[in-house]
Amino acid sequence: MILTRNAPLNVAMNVQAMAQTIVQAHQATLALPPPPHAQALKGDVDDMVFAAALQAGHSLGFVPADALCLAQAWARQSLRTGEFHPEQWPTEPADFGLAPWPRQNAFAPCPPALGLYAVMPDAVWTVRMARAGVPTVQLRFKSADAAAVRAEVFSAVAGVHGTGARLFINDHWQLAIEAGAYGVHLGQEDLQAMTPAGLKAIKDAGLRLGLSTHGYAEMLIADQHSPSYIAMGAVFPTTLKQMATAPQGTGRLAVYARLLRDYPRVAIGGIDKASLPAVLASGVGSVGVVRALMAANDLDATVAEWNAALTPA
């Protein structure tokens, strides 16, 4: 379908038909059940592509905020190319409003591929993973006891020293700076609670910043901060953490990875050895793993297998 700025936009059924072509082209790879209680947003029929993509996003089960981001990107894509192709899912960063790279405000860089990434509940497990050869580890210690948190962070930093592992501290950024960790990881709620001064302190200290995302809207928020890497999940169901969004699947992971091609990308959530090939086929360079490592009978051998699978041929 060829588009022009002055094309006649007269029949709402055209929008409905366009939305249906999008759904038909991508239902097999991208569809999820509609979110509970989500209301379909209505687009301005003066922009047929925007309105159609918004309807299609809702029909494919994207949460309203993500469907809106998708519709805006599809409208920009069609305006840029002058055409509407239902099979051409938007993946160009500029169509989503992402700024080009390099950027002056970027956090310290990570390697393009972080490899196996173990997210552990305490310092003992974190250090154990580092000593077993996991290249990237995260301490995700949750406690209201400030002294216990401090002890865990400093123990993890000291324990991974000399292993070569990159250690990220979840949430506790002040302690991460003080202890000399490699980086800080923040979830979306943690990021919203951060002040500009806090983010500047992390950057000025030279620590890397990783951010979690669960869909387009959160990716655009993360991108505004130019972090060192972006994590995407949950890819599959997981019982280890209550997730606000449904598992995204490898189809969505692939289009997310193409959009975020300028970042190191970490896929996380329910990934095991059986699903790893499909996850890596999406284009990510790292996978976050918890249960598959903690449950291993022979940790050294399991880590070696995962590392081999994640090493480019």
Tab-separated table of C-alpha atoms in Angstrom:
chain	number	residue	atom	x	y	z
A	1	MET	CA	0.000	0.000	0.000
A	2	ILE	CA	1.516	3.321	-1.125
A	3	LEU	CA	0.955	6.240	1.226
A	4	THR	CA	0.946	9.960	0.606
A	5	ARG	CA	0.343	12.819	3.005
A	6	ASN	CA	-2.832	13.781	1.119
A	7	ALA	CA	-4.281	10.314	0.670
A	8	PRO	CA	-8.071	10.204	1.179
A	9	LEU	CA	-8.874	8.826	4.609
A	10	ASN	CA	-12.559	8.189	4.494
A	11	VAL	CA	-13.624	4.733	5.647
A	12	ALA	CA	-13.029	3.385	9.158
A	13	MET	CA	-13.374	-0.132	7.742
A	14	ASN	CA	-10.084	0.479	5.930
A	15	VAL	CA	-8.402	0.871	9.306
A	16	GLN	CA	-10.041	-2.324	10.517
A	17	ALA	CA	-8.846	-4.200	7.438
A	18	MET	CA	-5.310	-2.859	7.793
A	19	ALA	CA	-5.233	-3.866	11.461
A	20	GLN	CA	-6.350	-7.365	10.528
A	21	THR	CA	-3.555	-7.728	7.955
A	22	ILE	CA	-1.004	-6.826	10.627
A	23	VAL	CA	-2.474	-9.355	13.038
A	24	GLN	CA	-2.543	-12.098	10.410
A	25	ALA	CA	1.088	-11.443	9.451
A	26	HIS	CA	2.421	-11.637	13.021
A	27	GLN	CA	-0.022	-13.640	15.104
A	28	ALA	CA	2.028	-16.824	14.991
A	29	THR	CA	5.168	-15.217	16.417
A	30	LEU	CA	4.069	-12.218	18.490
A	31	ALA	CA	0.553	-12.740	19.840
A	32	LEU	CA	-0.212	-13.100	23.538
A	33	PRO	CA	-3.595	-13.161	25.291
A	34	PRO	CA	-4.924	-9.612	25.837
A	35	PRO	CA	-3.873	-8.255	29.261
A	36	PRO	CA	-6.613	-8.560	31.921
A	37	HIS	CA	-8.917	-5.526	32.097
A	38	ALA	CA	-7.018	-3.749	29.304
A	39	GLN	CA	-9.160	-1.413	27.242
A	40	ALA	CA	-8.442	-1.059	23.532
A	41	LEU	CA	-7.131	2.400	22.727
A	42	LYS	CA	-8.624	4.284	19.803
A	43	GLY	CA	-6.375	5.928	17.264
A	44	ASP	CA	-6.965	9.038	15.198
A	45	VAL	CA	-8.406	7.855	11.876
A	46	ASP	CA	-6.719	10.842	10.232
A	47	ASP	CA	-3.630	8.632	10.481
A	48	MET	CA	-4.797	5.278	9.191
A	49	VAL	CA	-1.519	3.490	9.855
A	50	PHE	CA	-1.377	4.701	13.454
A	51	ALA	CA	-4.996	3.715	14.078
A	52	ALA	CA	-4.574	0.312	12.441
A	53	ALA	CA	-1.340	-0.478	14.271
A	54	LEU	CA	-2.902	0.549	17.579
A	55	GLN	CA	-5.802	-1.841	17.023
A	56	ALA	CA	-3.436	-4.578	15.904
A	57	GLY	CA	-1.217	-4.118	18.941
A	58	HIS	CA	-4.196	-4.566	21.233
A	59	SER	CA	-5.403	-7.622	19.303
A	60	LEU	CA	-1.922	-9.162	19.560
A	61	GLY	CA	-1.988	-8.759	23.337
A	62	PHE	CA	0.389	-5.850	23.847
A	63	VAL	CA	-0.350	-3.839	26.984
A	64	PRO	CA	-1.812	-0.389	26.154
A	65	ALA	CA	1.430	1.537	26.729
A	66	ASP	CA	3.352	-0.840	24.430
A	67	ALA	CA	0.610	-0.805	21.781
A	68	LEU	CA	0.811	3.000	21.742
A	69	CYS	CA	4.601	2.949	21.284
A	70	LEU	CA	4.213	0.405	18.499
A	71	ALA	CA	1.536	2.445	16.709
A	72	GLN	CA	3.653	5.584	16.833
A	73	ALA	CA	6.623	3.686	15.443
A	74	TRP	CA	4.570	2.117	12.661
A	75	ALA	CA	3.246	5.542	11.665
A	76	ARG	CA	6.796	6.952	11.540
A	77	GLN	CA	8.006	3.933	9.552
A	78	SER	CA	5.260	4.372	6.966
A	79	LEU	CA	5.896	8.101	6.725
A	80	ARG	CA	9.634	7.494	6.294
A	81	THR	CA	9.245	4.830	3.607
A	82	GLY	CA	6.059	6.171	2.007
A	83	GLU	CA	4.503	2.707	2.156
A	84	PHE	CA	2.515	0.447	4.463
A	85	HIS	CA	3.525	-3.197	4.550
A	86	PRO	CA	1.704	-5.246	7.213
A	87	GLU	CA	4.506	-7.802	7.354
A	88	GLN	CA	7.183	-5.158	8.040
A	89	TRP	CA	7.238	-5.009	11.834
A	90	PRO	CA	8.965	-1.793	13.016
A	91	THR	CA	12.471	-2.381	14.354
A	92	GLU	CA	14.328	0.800	13.346
A	93	PRO	CA	15.466	2.718	16.455
A	94	ALA	CA	14.666	6.092	14.873
A	95	ASP	CA	11.039	5.071	14.297
A	96	PHE	CA	10.691	4.579	18.061
A	97	GLY	CA	12.332	7.932	18.776
A	98	LEU	CA	15.656	6.447	19.927
A	99	ALA	CA	18.615	8.786	19.546
A	100	PRO	CA	21.575	7.672	17.401
A	101	TRP	CA	24.862	6.448	18.838
A	102	PRO	CA	27.460	7.376	20.004
A	103	ARG	CA	25.996	9.503	22.810
A	104	GLN	CA	27.589	11.982	25.153
A	105	ASN	CA	25.381	10.956	28.095
A	106	ALA	CA	26.093	7.213	27.921
A	107	PHE	CA	27.163	5.155	30.911
A	108	ALA	CA	30.459	3.275	30.801
A	109	PRO	CA	30.270	0.527	28.177
A	110	CYS	CA	30.043	-3.230	28.656
A	111	PRO	CA	31.315	-5.873	26.246
A	112	PRO	CA	28.790	-6.353	23.417
A	113	ALA	CA	28.117	-9.883	24.684
A	114	LEU	CA	27.996	-10.421	28.450
A	115	GLY	CA	27.603	-14.177	28.045
A	116	LEU	CA	26.207	-16.280	30.858
A	117	TYR	CA	24.758	-13.962	33.503
A	118	ALA	CA	24.004	-15.490	36.923
A	119	VAL	CA	21.559	-13.558	39.115
A	120	MET	CA	22.065	-14.750	42.680
A	121	PRO	CA	20.277	-14.127	46.000
A	122	ASP	CA	23.323	-13.680	48.235
A	123	ALA	CA	27.083	-13.192	48.248
A	124	VAL	CA	27.892	-16.868	48.812
A	125	TRP	CA	26.052	-17.941	45.677
A	126	THR	CA	27.386	-14.960	43.708
A	127	VAL	CA	31.001	-15.755	44.558
A	128	ARG	CA	30.447	-19.448	43.893
A	129	MET	CA	29.225	-18.646	40.382
A	130	ALA	CA	32.163	-16.356	39.686
A	131	ARG	CA	34.648	-18.981	40.821
A	132	ALA	CA	32.919	-21.579	38.638
A	133	GLY	CA	33.618	-19.436	35.586
A	134	VAL	CA	30.407	-17.445	35.076
A	135	PRO	CA	31.563	-14.279	33.288
A	136	THR	CA	28.824	-11.935	34.557
A	137	VAL	CA	27.161	-12.145	37.967
A	138	GLN	CA	24.619	-10.078	39.855
A	139	LEU	CA	24.008	-9.874	43.586
A	140	ARG	CA	20.273	-9.470	44.097
A	141	PHE	CA	20.085	-9.432	47.882
A	142	LYS	CA	16.793	-8.251	49.375
A	143	SER	CA	16.704	-7.230	53.029
A	144	ALA	CA	15.542	-4.348	55.205
A	145	ASP	CA	18.614	-4.833	57.400
A	146	ALA	CA	21.096	-2.164	56.272
A	147	ALA	CA	24.032	-3.851	58.008
A	148	ALA	CA	23.250	-7.172	56.326
A	149	VAL	CA	22.994	-5.517	52.905
A	150	ARG	CA	26.327	-3.770	53.410
A	151	ALA	CA	28.008	-7.002	54.463
A	152	GLU	CA	26.637	-8.880	51.452
A	153	VAL	CA	27.741	-6.240	48.946
A	154	PHE	CA	31.274	-5.971	50.311
A	155	SER	CA	31.564	-9.749	50.620
A	156	ALA	CA	30.491	-10.225	47.007
A	157	VAL	CA	32.918	-7.588	45.692
A	158	ALA	CA	35.805	-9.088	47.657
A	159	GLY	CA	34.861	-12.649	46.737
A	160	VAL	CA	34.777	-12.145	42.965
A	161	HIS	CA	38.091	-10.285	42.955
A	162	GLY	CA	40.572	-12.108	40.759
A	163	THR	CA	37.962	-14.284	39.052
A	164	GLY	CA	37.494	-11.993	36.070
A	165	ALA	CA	33.732	-11.934	36.617
A	166	ARG	CA	31.816	-8.704	36.083
A	167	LEU	CA	29.811	-8.054	39.256
A	168	PHE	CA	26.609	-6.017	39.164
A	169	ILE	CA	24.839	-5.017	42.373
A	170	ASN	CA	21.059	-4.909	42.183
A	171	ASP	CA	19.551	-1.699	43.553
A	172	HIS	CA	22.101	-0.807	46.268
A	173	TRP	CA	24.012	1.689	44.147
A	174	GLN	CA	25.643	3.692	46.940
A	175	LEU	CA	27.231	0.545	48.357
A	176	ALA	CA	28.186	-0.610	44.864
A	177	ILE	CA	30.122	2.615	44.365
A	178	GLU	CA	31.733	2.442	47.804
A	179	ALA	CA	32.732	-1.213	47.465
A	180	GLY	CA	34.027	-0.835	43.899
A	181	ALA	CA	31.644	-3.124	42.015
A	182	TYR	CA	31.718	-3.365	38.229
A	183	GLY	CA	28.193	-2.026	37.851
A	184	VAL	CA	24.668	-1.499	39.138
A	185	HIS	CA	21.449	-3.082	37.917
A	186	LEU	CA	18.099	-1.375	38.388
A	187	GLY	CA	14.575	-2.605	37.774
A	188	GLN	CA	11.942	-0.221	36.484
A	189	GLU	CA	10.643	0.585	39.966
A	190	ASP	CA	14.188	1.167	41.211
A	191	LEU	CA	14.832	3.430	38.236
A	192	GLN	CA	11.704	5.476	38.909
A	193	ALA	CA	12.843	5.968	42.505
A	194	MET	CA	16.298	7.181	41.442
A	195	THR	CA	17.111	10.870	41.424
A	196	PRO	CA	19.160	12.467	38.627
A	197	ALA	CA	21.876	13.006	41.230
A	198	GLY	CA	21.956	9.288	42.000
A	199	LEU	CA	22.293	8.309	38.354
A	200	LYS	CA	25.011	10.939	37.905
A	201	ALA	CA	26.885	9.512	40.892
A	202	ILE	CA	26.878	6.035	39.313
A	203	LYS	CA	28.096	7.451	36.012
A	204	ASP	CA	30.751	9.685	37.571
A	205	ALA	CA	32.104	6.709	39.519
A	206	GLY	CA	32.596	4.847	36.233
A	207	LEU	CA	30.207	2.025	37.105
A	208	ARG	CA	28.164	0.361	34.407
A	209	LEU	CA	24.375	0.536	34.525
A	210	GLY	CA	22.000	-2.242	33.500
A	211	LEU	CA	18.242	-1.724	33.299
A	212	SER	CA	15.358	-4.203	33.225
A	213	THR	CA	12.550	-3.891	30.690
A	214	HIS	CA	9.350	-5.819	29.963
A	215	GLY	CA	8.112	-4.229	26.730
A	216	TYR	CA	8.348	-1.259	24.399
A	217	ALA	CA	7.327	1.496	26.816
A	218	GLU	CA	9.924	0.444	29.387
A	219	MET	CA	12.573	0.091	26.674
A	220	LEU	CA	12.011	3.692	25.617
A	221	ILE	CA	12.285	4.811	29.249
A	222	ALA	CA	15.508	2.842	29.668
A	223	ASP	CA	16.946	4.233	26.453
A	224	GLN	CA	16.562	7.792	27.706
A	225	HIS	CA	19.304	7.020	30.232
A	226	SER	CA	21.725	5.412	27.717
A	227	PRO	CA	22.601	2.493	30.041
A	228	SER	CA	25.437	0.035	29.576
A	229	TYR	CA	23.051	-2.825	28.758
A	230	ILE	CA	19.332	-3.534	28.639
A	231	ALA	CA	17.723	-6.701	29.997
A	232	MET	CA	14.535	-8.026	28.381
A	233	GLY	CA	12.091	-10.397	30.020
A	234	ALA	CA	10.538	-12.430	31.190
A	235	VAL	CA	11.019	-14.587	28.117
A	236	PHE	CA	9.362	-17.662	29.645
A	237	PRO	CA	7.274	-18.283	32.774
A	238	THR	CA	9.245	-18.136	36.008
A	239	THR	CA	8.274	-18.827	39.599
A	240	LEU	CA	11.237	-16.966	41.060
A	241	LYS	CA	9.742	-13.491	40.795
A	242	GLN	CA	6.237	-12.102	40.475
A	243	MET	CA	6.038	-10.526	37.016
A	244	ALA	CA	3.718	-7.653	36.148
A	245	THR	CA	3.594	-8.687	32.494
A	246	ALA	CA	3.050	-12.002	30.728
A	247	PRO	CA	6.066	-13.966	29.434
A	248	GLN	CA	7.056	-12.358	26.137
A	249	GLY	CA	8.293	-15.407	24.214
A	250	THR	CA	11.113	-15.661	21.693
A	251	GLY	CA	9.129	-14.021	18.865
A	252	ARG	CA	8.844	-10.743	20.750
A	253	LEU	CA	12.389	-11.131	22.072
A	254	ALA	CA	13.647	-11.176	18.474
A	255	VAL	CA	11.952	-7.905	17.477
A	256	TYR	CA	13.001	-6.287	20.762
A	257	ALA	CA	16.598	-7.363	20.157
A	258	ARG	CA	16.614	-5.871	16.665
A	259	LEU	CA	15.265	-2.589	18.020
A	260	LEU	CA	17.934	-2.483	20.754
A	261	ARG	CA	20.745	-3.569	18.431
A	262	ASP	CA	23.040	-0.767	19.650
A	263	TYR	CA	23.022	-2.155	23.211
A	264	PRO	CA	24.389	-5.288	24.815
A	265	ARG	CA	21.146	-7.266	25.347
A	266	VAL	CA	20.377	-9.699	28.138
A	267	ALA	CA	17.439	-12.105	27.890
A	268	ILE	CA	16.111	-13.335	31.222
A	269	GLY	CA	13.256	-15.354	32.651
A	270	GLY	CA	12.748	-19.124	32.685
A	271	ILE	CA	15.591	-19.899	30.255
A	272	ASP	CA	17.065	-23.410	30.372
A	273	LYS	CA	19.411	-25.429	28.174
A	274	ALA	CA	16.525	-26.710	26.044
A	275	SER	CA	15.265	-23.207	25.223
A	276	LEU	CA	18.712	-21.606	24.890
A	277	PRO	CA	19.129	-22.113	21.104
A	278	ALA	CA	15.828	-20.344	20.371
A	279	VAL	CA	16.771	-17.526	22.734
A	280	LEU	CA	20.186	-17.044	21.128
A	281	ALA	CA	18.608	-17.098	17.666
A	282	SER	CA	16.864	-13.838	18.607
A	283	GLY	CA	20.206	-12.029	18.536
A	284	VAL	CA	20.868	-11.464	22.238
A	285	GLY	CA	24.432	-11.855	23.479
A	286	SER	CA	23.674	-12.791	27.055
A	287	VAL	CA	21.183	-14.813	29.076
A	288	GLY	CA	20.267	-14.314	32.705
A	289	VAL	CA	19.977	-17.592	34.583
A	290	VAL	CA	19.044	-18.428	38.171
A	291	ARG	CA	17.416	-21.782	38.772
A	292	ALA	CA	19.246	-23.760	36.064
A	293	LEU	CA	22.559	-22.944	37.750
A	294	MET	CA	21.539	-23.142	41.398
A	295	ALA	CA	20.019	-26.589	40.833
A	296	ALA	CA	23.070	-28.001	39.043
A	297	ASN	CA	24.584	-31.169	40.527
A	298	ASP	CA	27.975	-30.347	39.006
A	299	LEU	CA	28.202	-26.572	38.841
A	300	ASP	CA	31.594	-26.404	37.122
A	301	ALA	CA	30.492	-28.753	34.351
A	302	THR	CA	27.130	-26.974	33.944
A	303	VAL	CA	28.793	-23.555	33.695
A	304	ALA	CA	31.257	-24.924	31.138
A	305	GLU	CA	28.354	-26.218	29.019
A	306	TRP	CA	26.503	-22.906	29.159
A	307	ASN	CA	29.667	-20.934	28.386
A	308	ALA	CA	30.377	-23.133	25.376
A	309	ALA	CA	26.810	-22.690	24.106
A	310	LEU	CA	27.091	-18.902	24.486
A	311	THR	CA	30.478	-18.594	22.803
A	312	PRO	CA	30.146	-17.505	19.148
A	313	ALA	CA	31.383	-20.125	16.700
